[in-house]
Amino acid sequence: MPDARDDRTTALAQLAADAAGCTRCDLYRRATQTVFGEGPVGAALLLVGEQPGDREDVDGHPFVGPAGGLLDAALADAGVNPGDAYVTNAVKHFKWEPRGKRRIHKRPSVTEIQACHVWLEEEIRLVRPRVAVCLGATAARAVLGRPTTISSARGQILDGPEGLATVVTVHPSAVLRARDGDRAAMRRGLVADLALARQAAG
Ligand code: URA
């Protein structure tokens, strides 16, 4: 017999189909496709990144490139089961500018984050996670609705939308970009924040 969770799964699939045609800001014009969130309804953790990267834009799935590889390994080290995480982004289209033959990532503006917020809000409502994890400042801006610095916000359980427990941490790409001498410590910090979120989810 279908239960409420099946209804939410169906609604989430419909939401993804609606988002595929999103023109709420101009980013759709240069992106290959909308990259919507993925993972089960009822996932304990909702992980929010910034926006799809070059690889995600082509493949159509979140966190399948190098940052995703680092994130998967950090989640495993933090004891998070992949089935316990719904993974999405604050902005669902890849924002880039050309440099020669390459597409260079550009940070989304506050207007673009706000234009995309309806999708994130609905994902949170339908997934009903116990904890949201913001990967980087853009995700924190989108989830908490205010500018947030990682250094001051991390290591705590914050009060997110509708009282949703929220953890802020570094973006996996920042770990990848860190200087050799800093990378291991940044990765340990990411794993510690993910473990905090797992514990908070119970
Ligand atoms: N970076 C993000 O923030 N999201 C992705 O999906 C990939 C890279």
Tab-separated table of N, CA and C and ligand atoms in Angstrom, residues 35 48-53 56 61-65 67-68 87-89 135 171-173, ligand 1:
chain	number	residue	atom	x	y	z
A	35	VAL	N	20.694	20.589	-13.100
A	35	VAL	CA	21.197	19.438	-12.325
A	35	VAL	C	20.460	19.471	-10.989
A	48	VAL	N	24.125	20.337	0.786
A	48	VAL	CA	23.902	21.384	-0.208
A	48	VAL	C	25.248	21.950	-0.669
A	49	GLY	N	25.521	21.846	-1.968
A	49	GLY	CA	26.717	22.443	-2.549
A	49	GLY	C	26.398	23.805	-3.130
A	50	GLU	N	27.303	24.320	-3.946
A	50	GLU	CA	27.093	25.649	-4.543
A	50	GLU	C	26.276	25.552	-5.821
A	51	GLN	N	26.846	24.903	-6.804
A	51	GLN	CA	26.220	24.762	-8.119
A	51	GLN	C	26.938	23.610	-8.827
A	52	PRO	N	26.298	23.007	-9.865
A	52	PRO	CA	26.991	21.950	-10.584
A	52	PRO	C	28.273	22.488	-11.217
A	53	GLY	N	29.291	21.647	-11.309
A	53	GLY	CA	30.515	22.022	-12.011
A	53	GLY	C	30.440	21.575	-13.462
A	56	GLU	N	29.373	17.924	-13.847
A	56	GLU	CA	27.979	17.701	-13.449
A	56	GLU	C	27.029	18.256	-14.517
A	61	HIS	N	24.150	15.054	-13.118
A	61	HIS	CA	24.025	14.571	-11.734
A	61	HIS	C	24.928	15.396	-10.815
A	62	PRO	N	24.489	15.641	-9.558
A	62	PRO	CA	25.310	16.463	-8.657
A	62	PRO	C	26.526	15.702	-8.122
A	63	PHE	N	27.602	16.420	-7.944
A	63	PHE	CA	28.811	15.908	-7.285
A	63	PHE	C	29.316	14.596	-7.891
A	64	VAL	N	29.464	14.581	-9.206
A	64	VAL	CA	30.044	13.395	-9.854
A	64	VAL	C	31.474	13.659	-10.345
A	65	GLY	N	31.952	14.910	-10.176
A	65	GLY	CA	33.306	15.259	-10.598
A	65	GLY	C	34.297	15.106	-9.449
A	67	ALA	N	35.238	17.103	-7.000
A	67	ALA	CA	34.745	17.513	-5.671
A	67	ALA	C	33.835	16.426	-5.096
A	68	GLY	N	33.073	15.777	-5.964
A	68	GLY	CA	32.196	14.694	-5.526
A	68	GLY	C	32.980	13.494	-5.024
A	87	VAL	N	21.704	14.750	-1.889
A	87	VAL	CA	22.743	15.697	-2.309
A	87	VAL	C	22.179	16.655	-3.349
A	88	THR	N	22.340	17.949	-3.094
A	88	THR	CA	21.811	18.932	-4.034
A	88	THR	C	22.716	20.168	-4.065
A	89	ASN	N	22.277	21.193	-4.765
A	89	ASN	CA	23.033	22.440	-4.866
A	89	ASN	C	22.116	23.635	-4.643
A	135	LEU	N	27.728	23.100	2.289
A	135	LEU	CA	29.119	22.949	1.833
A	135	LEU	C	29.549	24.274	1.215
A	171	HIS	N	33.599	23.811	1.444
A	171	HIS	CA	33.232	23.118	0.214
A	171	HIS	C	34.369	22.149	-0.156
A	172	PRO	N	34.041	20.937	-0.618
A	172	PRO	CA	35.103	20.002	-1.013
A	172	PRO	C	36.070	20.590	-2.050
A	173	SER	N	35.575	21.473	-2.930
A	173	SER	CA	36.482	22.095	-3.921
A	173	SER	C	37.542	22.945	-3.243
B	1	URA	N1	30.456	21.605	-6.751
B	1	URA	C1	29.227	21.808	-6.242
B	1	URA	O1	29.008	22.706	-5.437
B	1	URA	N2	28.251	21.005	-6.638
B	1	URA	C2	28.429	20.008	-7.491
B	1	URA	O2	27.460	19.323	-7.789
B	1	URA	C3	29.724	19.796	-7.994
B	1	URA	C4	30.726	20.606	-7.619
